[in-house]
Short mmCIF file of C-alpha atoms and ligand atoms in Angstrom, two decimals:
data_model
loop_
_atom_site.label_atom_id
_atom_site.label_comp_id
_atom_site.label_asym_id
_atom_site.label_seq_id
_atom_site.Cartn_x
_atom_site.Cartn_y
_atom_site.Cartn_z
CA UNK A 1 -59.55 10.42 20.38
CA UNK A 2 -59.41 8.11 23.14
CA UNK A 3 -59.08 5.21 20.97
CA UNK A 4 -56.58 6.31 18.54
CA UNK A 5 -54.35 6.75 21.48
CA UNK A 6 -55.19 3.85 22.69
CA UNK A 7 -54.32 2.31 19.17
CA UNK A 8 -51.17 3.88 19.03
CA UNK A 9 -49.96 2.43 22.51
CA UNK A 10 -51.28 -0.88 21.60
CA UNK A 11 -49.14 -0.74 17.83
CA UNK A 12 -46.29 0.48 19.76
CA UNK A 13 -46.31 -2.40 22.36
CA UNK A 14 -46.49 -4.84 19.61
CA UNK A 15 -44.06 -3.09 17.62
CA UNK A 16 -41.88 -3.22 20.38
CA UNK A 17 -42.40 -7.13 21.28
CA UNK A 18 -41.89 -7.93 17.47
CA UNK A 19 -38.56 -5.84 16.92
CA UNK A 20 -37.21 -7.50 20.17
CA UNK A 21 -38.24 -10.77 19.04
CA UNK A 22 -37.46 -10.58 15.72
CA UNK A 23 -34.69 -7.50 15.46
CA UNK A 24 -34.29 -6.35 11.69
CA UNK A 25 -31.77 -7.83 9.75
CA UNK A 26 -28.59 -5.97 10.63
CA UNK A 27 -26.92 -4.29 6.91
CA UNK A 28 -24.45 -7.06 8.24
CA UNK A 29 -25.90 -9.49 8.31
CA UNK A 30 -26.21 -10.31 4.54
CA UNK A 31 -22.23 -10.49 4.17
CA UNK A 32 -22.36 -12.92 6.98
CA UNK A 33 -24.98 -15.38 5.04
CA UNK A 34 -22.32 -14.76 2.23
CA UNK A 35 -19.55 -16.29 4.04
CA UNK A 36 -21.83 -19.18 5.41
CA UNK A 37 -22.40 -19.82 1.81
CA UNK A 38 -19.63 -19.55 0.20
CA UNK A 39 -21.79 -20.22 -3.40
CA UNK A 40 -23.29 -16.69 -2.99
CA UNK A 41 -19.80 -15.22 -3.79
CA UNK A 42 -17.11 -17.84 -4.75
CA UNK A 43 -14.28 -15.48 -4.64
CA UNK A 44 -15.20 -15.50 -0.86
CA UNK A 45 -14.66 -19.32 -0.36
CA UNK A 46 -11.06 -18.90 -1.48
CA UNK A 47 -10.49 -17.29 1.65
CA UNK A 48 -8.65 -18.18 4.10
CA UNK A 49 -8.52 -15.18 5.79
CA UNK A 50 -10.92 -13.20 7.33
CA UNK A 51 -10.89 -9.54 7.67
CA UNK A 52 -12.36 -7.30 10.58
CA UNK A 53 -11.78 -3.71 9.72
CA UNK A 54 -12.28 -1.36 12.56
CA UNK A 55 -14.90 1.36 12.68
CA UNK A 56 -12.33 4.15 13.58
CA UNK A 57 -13.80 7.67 14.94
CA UNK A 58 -13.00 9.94 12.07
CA UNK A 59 -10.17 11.83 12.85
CA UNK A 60 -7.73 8.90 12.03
CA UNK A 61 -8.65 8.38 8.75
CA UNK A 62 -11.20 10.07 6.49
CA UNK A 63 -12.05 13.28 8.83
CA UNK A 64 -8.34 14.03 7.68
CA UNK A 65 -9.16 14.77 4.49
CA UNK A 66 -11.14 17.44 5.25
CA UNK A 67 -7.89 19.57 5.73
CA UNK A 68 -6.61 18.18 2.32
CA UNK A 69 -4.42 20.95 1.80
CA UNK A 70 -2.66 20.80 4.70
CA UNK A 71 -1.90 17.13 4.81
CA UNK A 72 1.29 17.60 3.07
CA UNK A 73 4.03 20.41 3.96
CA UNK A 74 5.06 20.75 0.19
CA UNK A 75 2.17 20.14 -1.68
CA UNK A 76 -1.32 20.04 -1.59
CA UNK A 77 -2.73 16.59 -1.63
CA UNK A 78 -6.72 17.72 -2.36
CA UNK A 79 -6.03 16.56 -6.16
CA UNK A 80 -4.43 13.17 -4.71
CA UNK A 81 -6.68 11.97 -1.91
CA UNK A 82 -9.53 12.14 -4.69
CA UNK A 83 -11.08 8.83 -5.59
CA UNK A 84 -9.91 6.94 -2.73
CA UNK A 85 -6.56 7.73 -2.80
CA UNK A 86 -6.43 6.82 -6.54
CA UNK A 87 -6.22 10.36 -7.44
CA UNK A 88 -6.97 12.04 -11.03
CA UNK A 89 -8.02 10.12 -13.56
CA UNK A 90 -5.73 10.35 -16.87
CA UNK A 91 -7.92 10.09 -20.08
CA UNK A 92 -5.13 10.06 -22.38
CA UNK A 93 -4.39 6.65 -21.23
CA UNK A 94 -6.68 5.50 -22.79
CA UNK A 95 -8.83 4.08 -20.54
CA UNK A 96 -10.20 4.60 -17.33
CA UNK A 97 -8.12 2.37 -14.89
CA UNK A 98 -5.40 4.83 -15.10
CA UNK A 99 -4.99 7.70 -12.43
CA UNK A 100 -2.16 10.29 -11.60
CA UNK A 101 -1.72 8.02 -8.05
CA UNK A 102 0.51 10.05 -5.77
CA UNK A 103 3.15 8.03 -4.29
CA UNK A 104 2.59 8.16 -0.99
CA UNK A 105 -1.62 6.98 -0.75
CA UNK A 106 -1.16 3.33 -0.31
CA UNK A 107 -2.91 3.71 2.86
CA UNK A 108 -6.01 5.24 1.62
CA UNK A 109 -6.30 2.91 -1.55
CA UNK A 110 -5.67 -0.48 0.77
CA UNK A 111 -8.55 0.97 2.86
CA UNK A 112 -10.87 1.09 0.12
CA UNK A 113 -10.11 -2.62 -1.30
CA UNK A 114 -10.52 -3.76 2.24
CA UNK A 115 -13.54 -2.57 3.12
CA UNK A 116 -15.25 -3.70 -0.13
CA UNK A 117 -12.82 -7.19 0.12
CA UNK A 118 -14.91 -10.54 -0.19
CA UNK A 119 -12.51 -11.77 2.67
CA UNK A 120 -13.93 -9.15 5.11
CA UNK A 121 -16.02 -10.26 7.85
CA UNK A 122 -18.37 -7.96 10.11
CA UNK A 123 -17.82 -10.71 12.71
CA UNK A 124 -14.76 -9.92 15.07
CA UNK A 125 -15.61 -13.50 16.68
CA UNK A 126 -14.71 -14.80 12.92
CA UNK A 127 -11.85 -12.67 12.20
CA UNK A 128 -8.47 -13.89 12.11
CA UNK A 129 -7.00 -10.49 11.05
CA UNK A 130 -8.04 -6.98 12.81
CA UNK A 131 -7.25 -4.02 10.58
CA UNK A 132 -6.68 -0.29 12.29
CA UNK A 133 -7.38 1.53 9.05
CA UNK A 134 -5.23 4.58 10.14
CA UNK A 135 -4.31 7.20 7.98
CA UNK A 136 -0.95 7.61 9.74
CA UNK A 137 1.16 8.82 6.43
CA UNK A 138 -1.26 11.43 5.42
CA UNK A 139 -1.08 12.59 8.93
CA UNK A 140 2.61 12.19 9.89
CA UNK A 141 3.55 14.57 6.45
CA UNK A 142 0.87 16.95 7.91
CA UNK A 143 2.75 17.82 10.77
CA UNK A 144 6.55 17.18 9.39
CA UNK A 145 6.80 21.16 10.49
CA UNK A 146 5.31 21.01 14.05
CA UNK A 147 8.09 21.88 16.40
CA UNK A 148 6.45 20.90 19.40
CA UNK A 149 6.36 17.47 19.37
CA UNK A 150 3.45 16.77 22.03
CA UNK A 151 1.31 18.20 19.64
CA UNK A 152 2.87 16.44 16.66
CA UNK A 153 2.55 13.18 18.47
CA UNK A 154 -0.93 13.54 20.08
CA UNK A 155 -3.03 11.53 17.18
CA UNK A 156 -1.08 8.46 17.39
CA UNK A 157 -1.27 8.80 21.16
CA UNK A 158 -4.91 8.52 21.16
CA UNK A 159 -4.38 5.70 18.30
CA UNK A 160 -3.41 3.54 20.69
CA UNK A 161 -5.41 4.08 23.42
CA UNK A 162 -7.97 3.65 21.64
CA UNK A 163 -7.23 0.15 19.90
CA UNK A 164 -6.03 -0.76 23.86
CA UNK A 165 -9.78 -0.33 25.21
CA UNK A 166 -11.03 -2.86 22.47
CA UNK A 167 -12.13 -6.03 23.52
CA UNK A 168 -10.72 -7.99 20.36
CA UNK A 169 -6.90 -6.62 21.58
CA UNK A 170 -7.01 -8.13 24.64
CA UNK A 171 -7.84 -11.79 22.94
CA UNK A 172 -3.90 -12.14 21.42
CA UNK A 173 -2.47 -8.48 23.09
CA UNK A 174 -2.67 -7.15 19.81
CA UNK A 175 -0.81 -10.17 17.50
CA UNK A 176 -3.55 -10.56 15.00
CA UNK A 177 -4.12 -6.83 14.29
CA UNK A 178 -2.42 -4.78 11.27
CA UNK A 179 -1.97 -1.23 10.29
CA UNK A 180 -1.27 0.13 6.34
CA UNK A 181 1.19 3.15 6.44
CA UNK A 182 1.49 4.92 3.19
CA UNK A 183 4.73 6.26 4.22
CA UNK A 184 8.30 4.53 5.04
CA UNK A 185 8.64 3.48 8.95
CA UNK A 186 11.33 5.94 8.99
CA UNK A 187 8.77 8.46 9.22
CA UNK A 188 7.37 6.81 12.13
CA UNK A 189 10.56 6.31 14.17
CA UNK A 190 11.76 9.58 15.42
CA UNK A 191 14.69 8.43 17.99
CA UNK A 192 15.35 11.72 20.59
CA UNK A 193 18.85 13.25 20.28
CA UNK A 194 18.87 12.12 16.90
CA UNK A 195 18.41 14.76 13.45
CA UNK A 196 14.80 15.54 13.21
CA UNK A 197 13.12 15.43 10.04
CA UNK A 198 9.78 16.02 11.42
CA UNK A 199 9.00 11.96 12.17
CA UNK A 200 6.76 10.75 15.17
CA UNK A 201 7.42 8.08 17.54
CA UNK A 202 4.32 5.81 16.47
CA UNK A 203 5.83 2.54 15.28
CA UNK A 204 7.69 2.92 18.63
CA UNK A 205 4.72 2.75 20.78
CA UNK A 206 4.49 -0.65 23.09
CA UNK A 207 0.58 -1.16 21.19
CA UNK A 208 1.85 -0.86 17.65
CA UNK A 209 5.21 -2.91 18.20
CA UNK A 210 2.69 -5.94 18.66
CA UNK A 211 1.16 -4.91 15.52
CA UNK A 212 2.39 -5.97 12.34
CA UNK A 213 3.05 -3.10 10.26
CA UNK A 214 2.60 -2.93 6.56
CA UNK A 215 4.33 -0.25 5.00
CA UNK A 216 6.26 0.96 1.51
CA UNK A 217 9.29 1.05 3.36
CA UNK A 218 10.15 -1.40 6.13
CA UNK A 219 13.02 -0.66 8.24
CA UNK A 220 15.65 -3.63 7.71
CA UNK A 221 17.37 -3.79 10.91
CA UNK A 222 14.57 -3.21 13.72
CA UNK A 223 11.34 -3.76 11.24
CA UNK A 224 11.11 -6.86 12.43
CA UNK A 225 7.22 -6.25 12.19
CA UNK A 226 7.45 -4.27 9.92
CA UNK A 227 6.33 -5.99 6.07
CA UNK A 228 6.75 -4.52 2.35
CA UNK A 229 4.40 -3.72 0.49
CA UNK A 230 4.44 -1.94 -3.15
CA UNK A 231 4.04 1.75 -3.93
CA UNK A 232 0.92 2.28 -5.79
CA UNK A 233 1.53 2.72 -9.64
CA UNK A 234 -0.84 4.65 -12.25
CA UNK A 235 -2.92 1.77 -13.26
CA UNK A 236 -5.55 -0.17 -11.39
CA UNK A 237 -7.86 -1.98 -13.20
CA UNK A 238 -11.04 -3.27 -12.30
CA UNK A 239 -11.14 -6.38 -14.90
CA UNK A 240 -8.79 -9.18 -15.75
CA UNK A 241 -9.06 -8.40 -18.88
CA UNK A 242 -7.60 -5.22 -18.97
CA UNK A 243 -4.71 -6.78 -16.82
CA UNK A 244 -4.10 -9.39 -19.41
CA UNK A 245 -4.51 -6.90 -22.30
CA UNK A 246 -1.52 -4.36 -20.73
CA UNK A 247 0.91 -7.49 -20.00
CA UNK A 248 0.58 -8.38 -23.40
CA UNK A 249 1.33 -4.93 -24.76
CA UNK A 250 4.32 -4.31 -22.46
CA UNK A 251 5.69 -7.77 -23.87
CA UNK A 252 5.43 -6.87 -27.46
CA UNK A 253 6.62 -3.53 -27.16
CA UNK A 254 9.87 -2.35 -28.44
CA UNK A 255 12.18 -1.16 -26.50
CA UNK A 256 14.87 0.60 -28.51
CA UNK A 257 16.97 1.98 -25.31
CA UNK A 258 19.27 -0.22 -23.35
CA UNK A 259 19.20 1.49 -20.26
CA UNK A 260 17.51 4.56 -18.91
CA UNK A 261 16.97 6.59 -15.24
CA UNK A 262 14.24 9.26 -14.70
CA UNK A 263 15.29 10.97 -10.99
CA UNK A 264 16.98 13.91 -9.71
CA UNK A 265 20.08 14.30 -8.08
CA UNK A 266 20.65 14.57 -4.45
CA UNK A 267 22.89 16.41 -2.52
CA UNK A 268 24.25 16.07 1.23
CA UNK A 269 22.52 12.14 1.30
CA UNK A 270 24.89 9.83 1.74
CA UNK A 271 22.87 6.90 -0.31
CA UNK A 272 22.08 9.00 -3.43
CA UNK A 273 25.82 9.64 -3.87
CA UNK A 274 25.71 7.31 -7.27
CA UNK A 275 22.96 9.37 -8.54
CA UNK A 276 25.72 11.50 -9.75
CA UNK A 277 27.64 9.30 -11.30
CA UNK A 278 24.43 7.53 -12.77
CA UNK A 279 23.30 10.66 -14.58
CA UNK A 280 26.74 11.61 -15.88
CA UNK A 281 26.86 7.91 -17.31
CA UNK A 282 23.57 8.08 -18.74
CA UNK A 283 23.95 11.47 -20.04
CA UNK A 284 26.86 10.44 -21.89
CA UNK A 285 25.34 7.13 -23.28
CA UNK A 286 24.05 7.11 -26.23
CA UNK A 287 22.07 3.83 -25.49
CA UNK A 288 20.69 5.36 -22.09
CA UNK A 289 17.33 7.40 -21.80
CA UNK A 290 17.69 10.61 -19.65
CA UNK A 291 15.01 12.24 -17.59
CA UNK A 292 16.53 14.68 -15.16
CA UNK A 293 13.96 15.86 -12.82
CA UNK A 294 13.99 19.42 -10.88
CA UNK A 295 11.70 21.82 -9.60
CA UNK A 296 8.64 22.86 -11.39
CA UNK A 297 7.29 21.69 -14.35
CA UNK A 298 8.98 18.63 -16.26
CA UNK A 299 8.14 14.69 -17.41
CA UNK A 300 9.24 13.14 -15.35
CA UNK A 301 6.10 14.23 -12.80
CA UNK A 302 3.83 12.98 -15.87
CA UNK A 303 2.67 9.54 -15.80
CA UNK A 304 2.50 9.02 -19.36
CA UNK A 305 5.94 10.16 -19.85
CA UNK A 306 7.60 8.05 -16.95
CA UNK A 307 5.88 5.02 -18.35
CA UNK A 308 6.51 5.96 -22.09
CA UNK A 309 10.14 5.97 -20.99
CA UNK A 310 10.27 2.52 -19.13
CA UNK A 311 8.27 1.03 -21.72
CA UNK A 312 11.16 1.91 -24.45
CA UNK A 313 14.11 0.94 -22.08
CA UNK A 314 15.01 -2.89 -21.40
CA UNK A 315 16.60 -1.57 -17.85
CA UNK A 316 15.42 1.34 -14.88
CA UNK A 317 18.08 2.79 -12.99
CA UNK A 318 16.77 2.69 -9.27
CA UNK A 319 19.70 4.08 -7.49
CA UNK A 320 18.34 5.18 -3.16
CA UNK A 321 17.24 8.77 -2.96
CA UNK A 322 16.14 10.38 -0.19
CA UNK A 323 14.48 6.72 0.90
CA UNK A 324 15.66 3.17 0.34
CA UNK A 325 13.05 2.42 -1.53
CA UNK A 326 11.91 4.13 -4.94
CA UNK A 327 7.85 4.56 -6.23
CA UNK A 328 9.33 4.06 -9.19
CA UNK A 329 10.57 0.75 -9.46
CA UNK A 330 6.69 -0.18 -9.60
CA UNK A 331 6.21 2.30 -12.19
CA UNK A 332 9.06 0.11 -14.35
CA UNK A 333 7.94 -2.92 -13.12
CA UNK A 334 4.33 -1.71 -14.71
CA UNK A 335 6.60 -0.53 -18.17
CA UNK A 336 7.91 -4.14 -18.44
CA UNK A 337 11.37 -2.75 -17.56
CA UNK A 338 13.76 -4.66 -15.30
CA UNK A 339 14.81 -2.59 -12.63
CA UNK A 340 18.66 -2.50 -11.51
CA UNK A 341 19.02 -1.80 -7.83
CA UNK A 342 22.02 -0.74 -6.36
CA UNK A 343 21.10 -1.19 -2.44
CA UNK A 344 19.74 -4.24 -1.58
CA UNK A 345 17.18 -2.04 0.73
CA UNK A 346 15.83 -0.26 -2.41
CA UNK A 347 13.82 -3.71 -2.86
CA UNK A 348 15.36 -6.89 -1.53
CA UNK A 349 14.90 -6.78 2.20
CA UNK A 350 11.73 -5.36 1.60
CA UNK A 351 9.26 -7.19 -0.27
CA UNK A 352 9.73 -10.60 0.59
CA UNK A 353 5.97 -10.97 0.39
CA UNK A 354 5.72 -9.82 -3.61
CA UNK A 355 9.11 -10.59 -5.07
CA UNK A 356 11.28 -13.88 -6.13
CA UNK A 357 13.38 -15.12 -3.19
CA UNK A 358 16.08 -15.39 -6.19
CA UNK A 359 16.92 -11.29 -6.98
CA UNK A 360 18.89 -12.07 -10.07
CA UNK A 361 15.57 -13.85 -11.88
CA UNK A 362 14.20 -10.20 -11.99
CA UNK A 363 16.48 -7.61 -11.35
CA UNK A 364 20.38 -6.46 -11.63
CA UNK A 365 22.26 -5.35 -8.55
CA UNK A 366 25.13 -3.55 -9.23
CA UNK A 367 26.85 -2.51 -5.82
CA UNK A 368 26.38 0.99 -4.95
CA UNK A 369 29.87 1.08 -3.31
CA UNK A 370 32.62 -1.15 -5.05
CA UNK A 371 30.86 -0.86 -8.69
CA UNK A 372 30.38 2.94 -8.87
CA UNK A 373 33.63 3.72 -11.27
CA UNK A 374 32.92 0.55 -13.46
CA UNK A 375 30.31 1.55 -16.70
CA UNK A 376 27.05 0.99 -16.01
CA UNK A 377 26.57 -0.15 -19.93
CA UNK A 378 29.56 -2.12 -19.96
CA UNK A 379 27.71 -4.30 -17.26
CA UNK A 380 23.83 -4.31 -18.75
CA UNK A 381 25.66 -4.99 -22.55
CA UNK A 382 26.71 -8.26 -20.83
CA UNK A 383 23.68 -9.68 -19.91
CA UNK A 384 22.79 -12.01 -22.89
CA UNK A 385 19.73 -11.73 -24.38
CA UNK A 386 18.10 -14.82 -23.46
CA UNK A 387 18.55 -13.91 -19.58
CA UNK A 388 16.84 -10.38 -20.79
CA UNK A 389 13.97 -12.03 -21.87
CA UNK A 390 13.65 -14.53 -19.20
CA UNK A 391 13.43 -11.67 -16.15
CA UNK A 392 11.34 -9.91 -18.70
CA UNK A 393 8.94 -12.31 -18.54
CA UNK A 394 9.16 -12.84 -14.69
CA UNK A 395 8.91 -9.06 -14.22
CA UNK A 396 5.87 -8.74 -16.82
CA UNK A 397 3.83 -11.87 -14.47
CA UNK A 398 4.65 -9.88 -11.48
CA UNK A 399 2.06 -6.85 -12.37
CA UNK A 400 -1.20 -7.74 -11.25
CA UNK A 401 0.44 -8.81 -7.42
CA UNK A 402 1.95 -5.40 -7.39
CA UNK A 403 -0.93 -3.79 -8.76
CA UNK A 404 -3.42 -2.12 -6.88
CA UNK A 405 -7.26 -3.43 -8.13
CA UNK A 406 -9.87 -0.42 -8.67
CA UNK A 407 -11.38 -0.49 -5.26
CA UNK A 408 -15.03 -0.83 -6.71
CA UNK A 409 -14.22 -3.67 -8.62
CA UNK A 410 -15.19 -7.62 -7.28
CA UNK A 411 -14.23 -9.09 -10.16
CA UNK A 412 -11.34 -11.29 -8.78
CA UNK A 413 -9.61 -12.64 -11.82
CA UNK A 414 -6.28 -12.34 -10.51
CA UNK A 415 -4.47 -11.25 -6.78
CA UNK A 416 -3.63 -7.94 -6.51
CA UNK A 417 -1.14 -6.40 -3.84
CA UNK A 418 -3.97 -6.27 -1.08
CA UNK A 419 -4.65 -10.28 -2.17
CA UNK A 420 -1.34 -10.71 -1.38
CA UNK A 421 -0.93 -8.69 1.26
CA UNK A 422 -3.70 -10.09 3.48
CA UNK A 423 -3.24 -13.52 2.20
CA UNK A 424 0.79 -13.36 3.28
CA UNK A 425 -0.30 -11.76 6.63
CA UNK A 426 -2.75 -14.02 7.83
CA UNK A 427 -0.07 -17.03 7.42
CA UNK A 428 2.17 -14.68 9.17
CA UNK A 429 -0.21 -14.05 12.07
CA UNK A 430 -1.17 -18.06 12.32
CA UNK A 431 2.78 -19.11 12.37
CA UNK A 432 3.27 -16.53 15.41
CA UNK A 433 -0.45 -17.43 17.47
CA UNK A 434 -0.23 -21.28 16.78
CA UNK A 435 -2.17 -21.67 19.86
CA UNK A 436 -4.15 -18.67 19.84
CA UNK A 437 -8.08 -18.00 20.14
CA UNK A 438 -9.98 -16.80 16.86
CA UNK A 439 -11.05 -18.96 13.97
CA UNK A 440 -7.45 -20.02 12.64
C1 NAG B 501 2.31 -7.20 23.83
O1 NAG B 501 2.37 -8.61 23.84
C2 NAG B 501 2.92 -9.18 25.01
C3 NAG B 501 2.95 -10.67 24.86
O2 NAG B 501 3.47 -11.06 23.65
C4 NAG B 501 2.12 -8.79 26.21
O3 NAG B 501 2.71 -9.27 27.40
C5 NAG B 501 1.98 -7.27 26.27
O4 NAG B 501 1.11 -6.91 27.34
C6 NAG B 501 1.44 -6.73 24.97
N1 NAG B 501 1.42 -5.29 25.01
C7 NAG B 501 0.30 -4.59 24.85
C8 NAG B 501 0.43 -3.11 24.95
O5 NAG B 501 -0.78 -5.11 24.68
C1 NAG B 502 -17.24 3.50 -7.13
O1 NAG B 502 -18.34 3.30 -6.26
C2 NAG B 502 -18.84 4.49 -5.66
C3 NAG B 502 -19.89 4.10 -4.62
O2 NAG B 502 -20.54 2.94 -4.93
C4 NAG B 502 -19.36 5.41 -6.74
O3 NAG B 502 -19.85 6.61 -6.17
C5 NAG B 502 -18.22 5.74 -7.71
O4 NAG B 502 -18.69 6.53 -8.78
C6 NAG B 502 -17.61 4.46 -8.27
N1 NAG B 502 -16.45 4.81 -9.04
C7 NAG B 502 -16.13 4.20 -10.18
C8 NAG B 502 -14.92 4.72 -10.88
O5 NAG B 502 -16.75 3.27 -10.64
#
């Protein structure tokens, strides 16, 4: 007896004197031998940035879910928070890259590729980009309804304390670290005394204004740190392959309509006013697809049916709803169909990151204001054939930057729209911090 516990305080002391000497390999510390070798994983030596994602308590990202129904005032988002934010899968696609992606989980799908990004580092010391994986769309729609808005503001109050108390914010107040909204800023920028739509004040918090801010929709005249970045689509692939196999399909397909527009129309917003017109013009066309969207069931909620349409239409009619900015003009970008904008906010002083600097080598504008009586057709008939092809083509190499890779998938044959995204950041961040501390 005496001896076995003598045994086991001996084994423990030695145990003890070992781990301290020699502590276990942290689950860390492999990814770290990756990047100090960049052999092991060659994507990884193609980076030039390097990726800290925060550990954030719960509540500000996936303990959200757990309320899934309630994370949306008009619909119930259990279905579309599935799968990381990629949402159902749709087997009649064909194929299983393709899922019924709501438009508004951006957030949730650029967490996902990040954490399982070969530009990721467990290092802070090696990071040159700190990423506050927030769920702040999810949980701004969540509380659209809450009157009281101490309460409605309260998460992204404790947001920011909380990224104030790390040590890594104090190194460049904040410069080098990011957050992903799945939502436009406009959400985020309730101004008092103005209408309220149910928005919170977080991109106006002293923290987050040092941030920059990636989001779907950017505001143009304040967002100054505010960046663009694309609406998930339907399809996210996890090989090259099937990247290279789509693009080919969408350039051989035929396309038999001129024009088409798959929306409702708005009433009482200002912006939306052509939508009127647009559907009256297409309606009356008969070169011009209609999909006229209302409440309940119809296509034009059906993936397969949006991108059916697009895929048969040389032109999308993105006219500003509600928002600037449209999901769909991804979805047509996807379909191979050149988008026509008429607000230079719906995409132009948004994406800078993902788009030509040049709008007319991939899109039409057709001003929203002087245009609006002039035919729609009469303009698109004009465009010759040759200049079709050629944005065609431009639009059609666009996809896989605007795409959104399967998170699982490693296989980096091509930069999707987080490549892009963090790649475009980090030579933001370094032209702002020339000076500044962190592996640059
Ligand atoms: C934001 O950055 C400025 C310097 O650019 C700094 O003076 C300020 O303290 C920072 N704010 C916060 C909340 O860290
Ligand atoms: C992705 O990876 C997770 C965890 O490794 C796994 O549970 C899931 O089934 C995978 N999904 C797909 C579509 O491969």
């Amino acid at each position: 007896m005496r001896f076995s516990a003598f045994l086991v305080i001996f084994l423990t002391f030695w145990f003890l004197i070992l781990f301290y000497w020699f502590p276990p390999a942290k689950p860390t510390s492999f990814q770290d031998d990756q990047e100090d070798n960049p052999s092991l994983n060659p994507a990884q030596s193609r980076c030039k940035e390097s990726v800290y994602v925060y550990e954030l308590p719960d509540k500000f990202n996936l303990g959200l879910l757990r309320d899934c129904q309630h994370l949306n005032v008009y619909t119930n988002m259990c279905p579309h928070v599935a799968n990381y934010g990629l949402g159902q899968p749709l087997p009649k696609m064909g194929s299983t890259s393709w899922f019924g992606t709501h438009q508004y989980t951006a957030e949730m799908i650029f967490h996902a590729r990040a954490e399982n990004h070969p530009c990721r580092t467990w290092d802070p010391l090696k990071a040159n980009l700190f990423y506050v994986p927030f769920y702040g769309g999810l949980h701004c729609s969540s509380k659209f309804r809450e009157p009281n808005h101490a309460v409605r503001d309260a998460l992204t109050f404790e947001l920011s304390e909380f990224i104030l108390q790390q040590p890594w914010w104090q190194r460049n107040n904040g410069m080098d670290h990011f957050l992903v909204l799945g939502r436009t800023a406009w959400d985020f920028m309730r101004t008092e005394g103005g209408v309220d739509f149910g928005a919170n004040k977080l991109l106006l918090l002293p923290p987050i204004k040092n941030m920059s801010v990636l989001t779907v929709e950017r505001n143009p005249w304040v967002g100054s740190n505010q960046h663009g970045i694309p609406y998930a689509s339907y399809f996210h692939p996890s090989t090259v392959g099937e990247m290279l196999a789509w693009q080919k399909s969408m350039r051989e397909i035929e396309r038999p309509y001129l024009f088409s527009f798959i929306g409702a129309p708005r009433t009482g917003v200002e912006k939306a006013a052509i939508r009127d017109e647009i559907i009256k013009q297409c309606d009356k066309s008969t070169r011009c697809l209609l999909v006229k969207c209302g409440h309940g069931a119809s296509k034009c909620h059906l993936p397969s049916e949006v991108l059916k349409v697009m895929a048969s239409s040389h032109f999308c009619l993105q006219p500003a709803g509600d928002m600037f900015t449209r999901r769909s003009t991804f979805d047509s970008i996807l379909a191979g169909c050149i988008p026509v904008f008429f607000s230079p906010h719906t995409a132009y002083s948004q994406y800078a990151w993902y788009l030509p600097a040049d709008p007319n080598a991939y899109s039409v504008f057709i001003d929203g204001e002087g245009d609006v009586g002039k035919r729609i057709e009469d303009h698109l008939v004009k465009i010759p054939i040759d200049k079709i092809e050629r944005m065609r083509r431009t639009i059609i190499d666009l996809i896989p930057s605007l795409t959104y890779m399967h998170p699982n998938s490693t296989g980096y044959g091509f930069q999707d729209a987080v490549d892009v995204g963090l790649a475009s950041l980090a030579k933001h961040v370094k032209s702002k911090l020339p000076l500044a501390k962190g592996s640059y």
